[in-house]
Short mmCIF file of N, CA and C in Angstrom, two decimals:
data_model
loop_
_atom_site.label_atom_id
_atom_site.label_comp_id
_atom_site.label_asym_id
_atom_site.label_seq_id
_atom_site.Cartn_x
_atom_site.Cartn_y
_atom_site.Cartn_z
N UNK K 14 -113.91 94.53 -80.89
CA UNK K 14 -113.45 95.26 -79.73
C UNK K 14 -114.64 95.50 -78.81
N UNK K 15 -114.51 95.09 -77.56
CA UNK K 15 -115.60 95.27 -76.61
C UNK K 15 -115.55 96.69 -76.05
N UNK K 16 -116.71 97.33 -76.06
CA UNK K 16 -116.83 98.68 -75.56
C UNK K 16 -117.26 98.61 -74.10
N UNK K 17 -116.46 99.17 -73.21
CA UNK K 17 -116.81 99.14 -71.79
C UNK K 17 -117.73 100.31 -71.49
N UNK K 18 -118.80 100.01 -70.79
CA UNK K 18 -119.81 101.02 -70.47
C UNK K 18 -119.65 101.43 -69.02
N UNK K 19 -119.93 102.69 -68.76
CA UNK K 19 -119.92 103.18 -67.39
C UNK K 19 -121.22 102.80 -66.72
N UNK K 20 -121.21 102.65 -65.39
CA UNK K 20 -122.47 102.38 -64.70
C UNK K 20 -123.47 103.50 -64.96
N UNK K 21 -124.75 103.17 -64.88
CA UNK K 21 -125.80 104.14 -65.20
C UNK K 21 -125.74 105.36 -64.30
N UNK K 22 -125.36 105.17 -63.02
CA UNK K 22 -125.33 106.31 -62.10
C UNK K 22 -124.24 107.30 -62.44
N UNK K 23 -123.20 106.87 -63.13
CA UNK K 23 -122.14 107.79 -63.51
C UNK K 23 -122.58 108.58 -64.74
N UNK K 24 -123.23 107.91 -65.69
CA UNK K 24 -123.70 108.59 -66.90
C UNK K 24 -124.90 109.49 -66.61
N UNK K 25 -125.90 108.94 -65.93
CA UNK K 25 -127.10 109.71 -65.56
C UNK K 25 -127.21 109.61 -64.04
N UNK K 26 -126.73 110.60 -63.33
CA UNK K 26 -126.71 110.52 -61.87
C UNK K 26 -128.11 110.40 -61.29
N UNK K 27 -128.24 109.59 -60.26
CA UNK K 27 -129.52 109.45 -59.58
C UNK K 27 -129.67 110.58 -58.56
N UNK K 28 -130.85 110.64 -57.95
CA UNK K 28 -131.11 111.68 -56.95
C UNK K 28 -130.14 111.56 -55.79
N UNK K 29 -129.79 110.33 -55.40
CA UNK K 29 -128.86 110.13 -54.30
C UNK K 29 -127.49 110.73 -54.61
N UNK K 30 -127.00 110.49 -55.84
CA UNK K 30 -125.69 111.02 -56.23
C UNK K 30 -125.72 112.54 -56.26
N UNK K 31 -126.81 113.11 -56.77
CA UNK K 31 -126.92 114.57 -56.84
C UNK K 31 -126.99 115.17 -55.44
N UNK K 32 -127.71 114.52 -54.53
CA UNK K 32 -127.79 115.03 -53.15
C UNK K 32 -126.44 114.97 -52.46
N UNK K 33 -125.65 113.96 -52.77
CA UNK K 33 -124.32 113.87 -52.18
C UNK K 33 -123.43 115.01 -52.65
N UNK K 34 -123.66 115.50 -53.87
CA UNK K 34 -122.87 116.60 -54.40
C UNK K 34 -123.34 117.94 -53.86
N UNK K 35 -124.46 117.97 -53.14
CA UNK K 35 -125.01 119.16 -52.49
C UNK K 35 -125.27 120.29 -53.49
N UNK K 36 -126.04 120.00 -54.54
CA UNK K 36 -126.42 121.02 -55.51
C UNK K 36 -127.65 121.77 -55.00
N UNK K 37 -127.75 123.07 -55.31
CA UNK K 37 -128.95 123.80 -54.92
C UNK K 37 -130.08 123.44 -55.88
N UNK K 38 -131.30 123.85 -55.56
CA UNK K 38 -132.48 123.44 -56.32
C UNK K 38 -132.43 123.89 -57.77
N UNK K 39 -132.02 125.12 -58.04
CA UNK K 39 -131.98 125.62 -59.42
C UNK K 39 -130.98 124.83 -60.25
N UNK K 40 -129.83 124.56 -59.68
CA UNK K 40 -128.80 123.79 -60.37
C UNK K 40 -129.27 122.36 -60.60
N UNK K 41 -129.93 121.80 -59.60
CA UNK K 41 -130.43 120.42 -59.71
C UNK K 41 -131.47 120.32 -60.82
N UNK K 42 -132.38 121.30 -60.91
CA UNK K 42 -133.41 121.31 -61.95
C UNK K 42 -132.76 121.41 -63.33
N UNK K 43 -131.77 122.24 -63.48
CA UNK K 43 -131.09 122.40 -64.77
C UNK K 43 -130.40 121.11 -65.18
N UNK K 44 -129.69 120.49 -64.23
CA UNK K 44 -128.98 119.24 -64.51
C UNK K 44 -129.98 118.14 -64.87
N UNK K 45 -131.08 118.10 -64.13
CA UNK K 45 -132.08 117.06 -64.38
C UNK K 45 -132.72 117.21 -65.76
N UNK K 46 -133.00 118.45 -66.17
CA UNK K 46 -133.58 118.68 -67.50
C UNK K 46 -132.60 118.28 -68.59
N UNK K 47 -131.33 118.54 -68.39
CA UNK K 47 -130.32 118.12 -69.37
C UNK K 47 -130.30 116.60 -69.49
N UNK K 48 -130.40 115.93 -68.34
CA UNK K 48 -130.39 114.47 -68.35
C UNK K 48 -131.62 113.92 -69.07
N UNK K 49 -132.78 114.53 -68.83
CA UNK K 49 -134.01 114.06 -69.47
C UNK K 49 -133.97 114.26 -70.98
N UNK K 50 -133.31 115.31 -71.42
CA UNK K 50 -133.19 115.54 -72.86
C UNK K 50 -132.29 114.48 -73.51
N UNK K 51 -131.34 113.94 -72.76
CA UNK K 51 -130.41 112.96 -73.31
C UNK K 51 -130.96 111.53 -73.28
N UNK K 52 -132.07 111.31 -72.56
CA UNK K 52 -132.60 109.95 -72.42
C UNK K 52 -132.99 109.37 -73.77
N UNK K 53 -133.68 110.14 -74.62
CA UNK K 53 -134.09 109.63 -75.93
C UNK K 53 -132.87 109.27 -76.77
N UNK K 54 -131.84 110.10 -76.69
CA UNK K 54 -130.62 109.81 -77.45
C UNK K 54 -129.98 108.51 -76.96
N UNK K 55 -129.94 108.31 -75.66
CA UNK K 55 -129.36 107.09 -75.12
C UNK K 55 -130.19 105.87 -75.48
N UNK K 56 -131.51 106.01 -75.51
CA UNK K 56 -132.38 104.90 -75.93
C UNK K 56 -132.13 104.54 -77.38
N UNK K 57 -131.98 105.55 -78.22
CA UNK K 57 -131.71 105.29 -79.63
C UNK K 57 -130.35 104.60 -79.79
N UNK K 58 -129.35 105.02 -79.01
CA UNK K 58 -128.04 104.35 -79.07
C UNK K 58 -128.16 102.89 -78.66
N UNK K 59 -128.92 102.63 -77.59
CA UNK K 59 -129.09 101.25 -77.12
C UNK K 59 -129.82 100.41 -78.17
N UNK K 60 -130.84 100.98 -78.81
CA UNK K 60 -131.57 100.26 -79.84
C UNK K 60 -130.67 99.98 -81.04
N UNK K 61 -129.85 100.95 -81.41
CA UNK K 61 -128.93 100.80 -82.53
C UNK K 61 -127.92 99.69 -82.24
N UNK K 62 -127.36 99.68 -81.03
CA UNK K 62 -126.40 98.63 -80.67
C UNK K 62 -127.07 97.26 -80.64
N UNK K 63 -128.33 97.20 -80.18
CA UNK K 63 -129.06 95.94 -80.18
C UNK K 63 -129.28 95.41 -81.58
N UNK K 64 -129.61 96.31 -82.51
CA UNK K 64 -129.81 95.89 -83.90
C UNK K 64 -128.50 95.42 -84.53
N UNK K 65 -127.41 96.10 -84.23
CA UNK K 65 -126.11 95.67 -84.75
C UNK K 65 -125.76 94.27 -84.23
N UNK K 66 -126.02 94.03 -82.94
CA UNK K 66 -125.74 92.72 -82.35
C UNK K 66 -126.58 91.64 -83.03
N UNK K 67 -127.87 91.91 -83.24
CA UNK K 67 -128.73 90.92 -83.88
C UNK K 67 -128.26 90.64 -85.31
N UNK K 68 -127.85 91.68 -86.02
CA UNK K 68 -127.35 91.47 -87.39
C UNK K 68 -126.08 90.63 -87.40
N UNK K 69 -125.17 90.88 -86.44
CA UNK K 69 -123.95 90.08 -86.37
C UNK K 69 -124.26 88.63 -86.06
N UNK K 70 -125.18 88.39 -85.12
CA UNK K 70 -125.56 87.01 -84.78
C UNK K 70 -126.22 86.32 -85.96
N UNK K 71 -127.09 87.02 -86.67
CA UNK K 71 -127.77 86.42 -87.82
C UNK K 71 -126.78 86.08 -88.92
N UNK K 72 -125.83 86.97 -89.19
CA UNK K 72 -124.86 86.67 -90.25
C UNK K 72 -123.94 85.53 -89.84
N UNK K 73 -123.57 85.44 -88.55
CA UNK K 73 -122.73 84.33 -88.09
C UNK K 73 -123.48 83.01 -88.22
N UNK K 74 -124.77 83.01 -87.91
CA UNK K 74 -125.58 81.79 -88.05
C UNK K 74 -125.75 81.42 -89.51
N UNK K 75 -126.08 82.40 -90.34
CA UNK K 75 -126.37 82.13 -91.75
C UNK K 75 -125.14 81.69 -92.53
N UNK K 76 -123.94 81.97 -92.02
CA UNK K 76 -122.73 81.50 -92.70
C UNK K 76 -122.67 79.98 -92.72
N UNK K 77 -123.19 79.36 -91.67
CA UNK K 77 -123.10 77.91 -91.54
C UNK K 77 -124.28 77.17 -92.15
N UNK K 78 -125.34 77.89 -92.50
CA UNK K 78 -126.53 77.25 -93.06
C UNK K 78 -126.28 76.94 -94.53
N UNK K 79 -126.52 75.69 -94.90
CA UNK K 79 -126.35 75.28 -96.28
C UNK K 79 -127.73 74.96 -96.85
N UNK K 80 -128.21 75.77 -97.77
CA UNK K 80 -129.54 75.50 -98.32
C UNK K 80 -129.53 74.25 -99.19
N UNK K 81 -130.58 73.45 -99.08
CA UNK K 81 -130.70 72.23 -99.87
C UNK K 81 -131.58 72.51 -101.08
N UNK K 82 -131.14 72.05 -102.21
CA UNK K 82 -131.93 72.15 -103.44
C UNK K 82 -132.34 70.74 -103.84
N UNK K 83 -133.63 70.47 -103.80
CA UNK K 83 -134.14 69.16 -104.19
C UNK K 83 -134.76 69.27 -105.57
N UNK K 84 -134.53 68.25 -106.37
CA UNK K 84 -135.08 68.21 -107.73
C UNK K 84 -136.03 67.03 -107.85
N UNK K 85 -137.03 67.14 -108.71
CA UNK K 85 -137.95 66.00 -108.90
C UNK K 85 -137.19 64.76 -109.34
N UNK K 86 -137.54 63.63 -108.75
CA UNK K 86 -136.89 62.36 -109.05
C UNK K 86 -135.79 62.00 -108.07
N UNK K 87 -135.40 62.92 -107.22
CA UNK K 87 -134.34 62.67 -106.24
C UNK K 87 -134.89 61.81 -105.09
N UNK K 88 -134.06 60.92 -104.56
CA UNK K 88 -134.46 60.08 -103.44
C UNK K 88 -134.16 60.79 -102.12
N UNK K 89 -135.13 60.76 -101.19
CA UNK K 89 -134.98 61.42 -99.89
C UNK K 89 -135.54 60.52 -98.79
N UNK K 90 -135.17 60.84 -97.56
CA UNK K 90 -135.72 60.21 -96.36
C UNK K 90 -136.52 61.24 -95.60
N UNK K 91 -137.58 60.78 -94.93
CA UNK K 91 -138.43 61.68 -94.15
C UNK K 91 -138.28 61.34 -92.67
N UNK K 92 -138.11 62.36 -91.83
CA UNK K 92 -137.92 62.16 -90.39
C UNK K 92 -139.22 61.67 -89.75
N UNK K 93 -139.08 60.74 -88.82
CA UNK K 93 -140.23 60.25 -88.07
C UNK K 93 -140.39 61.14 -86.85
N UNK K 94 -141.52 61.83 -86.76
CA UNK K 94 -141.79 62.73 -85.63
C UNK K 94 -142.13 61.89 -84.40
N UNK K 95 -141.85 62.39 -83.19
CA UNK K 95 -142.11 61.61 -81.97
C UNK K 95 -143.58 61.25 -81.77
N UNK K 96 -144.50 62.05 -82.30
CA UNK K 96 -145.92 61.76 -82.11
C UNK K 96 -146.48 60.79 -83.14
N UNK K 97 -145.67 60.39 -84.11
CA UNK K 97 -146.15 59.46 -85.13
C UNK K 97 -146.19 58.03 -84.59
N UNK K 98 -147.01 57.24 -85.22
CA UNK K 98 -147.19 55.85 -84.81
C UNK K 98 -145.91 55.04 -84.96
N UNK K 99 -145.05 55.41 -85.92
CA UNK K 99 -143.83 54.65 -86.20
C UNK K 99 -142.76 54.85 -85.12
N UNK K 100 -142.87 55.89 -84.32
CA UNK K 100 -141.88 56.16 -83.27
C UNK K 100 -142.19 55.25 -82.08
N UNK K 101 -141.51 54.10 -82.00
CA UNK K 101 -141.86 53.09 -80.98
C UNK K 101 -140.70 52.76 -80.08
N UNK K 102 -140.03 53.73 -79.57
CA UNK K 102 -139.00 53.42 -78.60
C UNK K 102 -137.63 53.91 -79.02
N UNK K 103 -136.69 53.60 -78.15
CA UNK K 103 -135.34 54.12 -78.29
C UNK K 103 -134.59 53.52 -79.47
N UNK K 104 -134.85 52.28 -79.81
CA UNK K 104 -134.10 51.62 -80.86
C UNK K 104 -134.82 51.61 -82.21
N UNK K 105 -135.92 52.33 -82.31
CA UNK K 105 -136.65 52.43 -83.57
C UNK K 105 -135.91 53.39 -84.51
N UNK K 106 -136.06 53.22 -85.80
CA UNK K 106 -135.39 54.12 -86.75
C UNK K 106 -135.94 55.54 -86.65
N UNK K 107 -135.10 56.51 -87.00
CA UNK K 107 -135.50 57.92 -86.95
C UNK K 107 -135.99 58.43 -88.30
N UNK K 108 -135.75 57.69 -89.36
CA UNK K 108 -136.08 58.14 -90.71
C UNK K 108 -136.90 57.08 -91.43
N UNK K 109 -137.83 57.50 -92.30
CA UNK K 109 -138.63 56.62 -93.13
C UNK K 109 -138.24 56.83 -94.58
N UNK K 110 -138.43 55.82 -95.36
CA UNK K 110 -138.23 56.03 -96.78
C UNK K 110 -137.47 54.89 -97.39
N UNK K 111 -136.98 55.05 -98.54
CA UNK K 111 -136.82 56.29 -99.31
C UNK K 111 -138.12 56.70 -100.02
N UNK K 112 -138.22 57.99 -100.29
CA UNK K 112 -139.30 58.58 -101.06
C UNK K 112 -138.68 59.27 -102.28
N UNK K 113 -139.51 59.54 -103.26
CA UNK K 113 -139.09 60.25 -104.46
C UNK K 113 -139.69 61.65 -104.40
N UNK K 114 -138.87 62.66 -104.69
CA UNK K 114 -139.39 64.03 -104.74
C UNK K 114 -140.25 64.15 -105.98
N UNK K 115 -141.54 64.42 -105.77
CA UNK K 115 -142.47 64.57 -106.90
C UNK K 115 -142.45 66.01 -107.42
N UNK K 116 -142.48 66.96 -106.48
CA UNK K 116 -142.49 68.37 -106.86
C UNK K 116 -141.90 69.21 -105.74
N UNK K 117 -141.09 70.22 -106.07
CA UNK K 117 -140.55 71.17 -105.10
C UNK K 117 -141.40 72.43 -105.15
N UNK K 118 -141.94 72.81 -103.99
CA UNK K 118 -142.79 74.00 -103.90
C UNK K 118 -141.97 75.19 -103.43
N UNK K 119 -142.50 76.38 -103.65
CA UNK K 119 -141.81 77.57 -103.15
C UNK K 119 -141.99 77.65 -101.64
N UNK K 120 -141.06 78.29 -100.97
CA UNK K 120 -141.16 78.44 -99.53
C UNK K 120 -140.57 77.28 -98.76
N UNK K 121 -139.90 76.36 -99.41
CA UNK K 121 -139.23 75.28 -98.71
C UNK K 121 -140.11 74.10 -98.37
N UNK K 122 -140.91 73.65 -99.29
CA UNK K 122 -141.75 72.47 -99.07
C UNK K 122 -141.63 71.55 -100.28
N UNK K 123 -141.89 70.26 -100.03
CA UNK K 123 -141.82 69.25 -101.09
C UNK K 123 -143.08 68.42 -101.09
N UNK K 124 -143.45 67.95 -102.27
CA UNK K 124 -144.49 66.92 -102.40
C UNK K 124 -143.72 65.64 -102.70
N UNK K 125 -143.95 64.62 -101.87
CA UNK K 125 -143.22 63.36 -102.02
C UNK K 125 -144.10 62.29 -102.62
N UNK K 126 -143.47 61.33 -103.25
CA UNK K 126 -144.16 60.16 -103.77
C UNK K 126 -143.45 58.93 -103.21
N UNK K 127 -144.22 57.89 -102.94
CA UNK K 127 -143.62 56.65 -102.48
C UNK K 127 -142.96 55.96 -103.67
N UNK K 128 -142.18 54.94 -103.39
CA UNK K 128 -141.43 54.26 -104.45
C UNK K 128 -142.35 53.59 -105.47
N UNK K 129 -143.57 53.22 -105.06
CA UNK K 129 -144.50 52.59 -105.99
C UNK K 129 -145.26 53.60 -106.84
N UNK K 130 -145.03 54.92 -106.62
CA UNK K 130 -145.64 55.96 -107.44
C UNK K 130 -146.79 56.68 -106.80
N UNK K 131 -147.23 56.25 -105.62
CA UNK K 131 -148.35 56.91 -104.94
C UNK K 131 -147.89 58.28 -104.43
N UNK K 132 -148.54 59.35 -104.89
CA UNK K 132 -148.14 60.72 -104.56
C UNK K 132 -148.89 61.18 -103.31
N UNK K 133 -148.16 61.76 -102.37
CA UNK K 133 -148.75 62.30 -101.15
C UNK K 133 -149.43 63.63 -101.45
N UNK K 134 -150.52 63.91 -100.76
CA UNK K 134 -151.22 65.18 -100.97
C UNK K 134 -150.70 66.28 -100.06
N UNK K 135 -150.04 65.91 -98.98
CA UNK K 135 -149.54 66.90 -98.02
C UNK K 135 -148.13 67.34 -98.39
N UNK K 136 -147.86 68.65 -98.36
CA UNK K 136 -146.48 69.10 -98.53
C UNK K 136 -145.67 68.83 -97.26
N UNK K 137 -144.39 68.55 -97.42
CA UNK K 137 -143.48 68.25 -96.31
C UNK K 137 -142.44 69.35 -96.24
N UNK K 138 -142.18 69.83 -95.04
CA UNK K 138 -141.19 70.88 -94.83
C UNK K 138 -139.78 70.34 -95.06
N UNK K 139 -138.91 71.18 -95.62
CA UNK K 139 -137.53 70.76 -95.90
C UNK K 139 -136.75 70.41 -94.63
N UNK K 140 -137.16 70.94 -93.49
CA UNK K 140 -136.45 70.64 -92.24
C UNK K 140 -136.54 69.17 -91.86
N UNK K 141 -137.56 68.48 -92.35
CA UNK K 141 -137.75 67.08 -91.98
C UNK K 141 -137.32 66.12 -93.09
N UNK K 142 -136.55 66.60 -94.04
CA UNK K 142 -136.12 65.79 -95.18
C UNK K 142 -134.60 65.79 -95.26
N UNK K 143 -134.02 64.64 -95.63
CA UNK K 143 -132.60 64.61 -95.96
C UNK K 143 -132.41 63.72 -97.17
N UNK K 144 -131.30 63.94 -97.86
CA UNK K 144 -131.01 63.20 -99.08
C UNK K 144 -130.69 61.74 -98.76
N UNK K 145 -131.22 60.85 -99.58
CA UNK K 145 -130.95 59.41 -99.43
C UNK K 145 -129.87 59.04 -100.43
N UNK K 146 -128.77 58.52 -99.91
CA UNK K 146 -127.65 58.10 -100.77
C UNK K 146 -127.73 56.59 -100.92
N UNK K 147 -128.03 56.12 -102.13
CA UNK K 147 -128.17 54.69 -102.37
C UNK K 147 -126.83 54.10 -102.79
#
């Protein structure tokens, strides 16, 4: 349910709105002090609503994310980055491989080995790996 908000001048009247209402100085000072006391509360409400929105967006995104579990010995393909030497134009392949998963590290990284058994020393991020179906 969408909550409709009033314009800021209706909730916290500006000097122009107060002058139009023709308040005397003592009344204006009292009203202004009340408004200033409510500013922190309104900021906290805005921050709370912002956090709720971020949590809803994160949960909606995370519903669609499927974590990949790679096991040693599994065949995978590695994405060719645009700055790599193998990226040679529009019709070049986007993936290299197949590679064998040598070891799965914590934090979402893999150590890969080539098909001939040569193990790479650099860990590869899971974002650049996909399963190879033979």
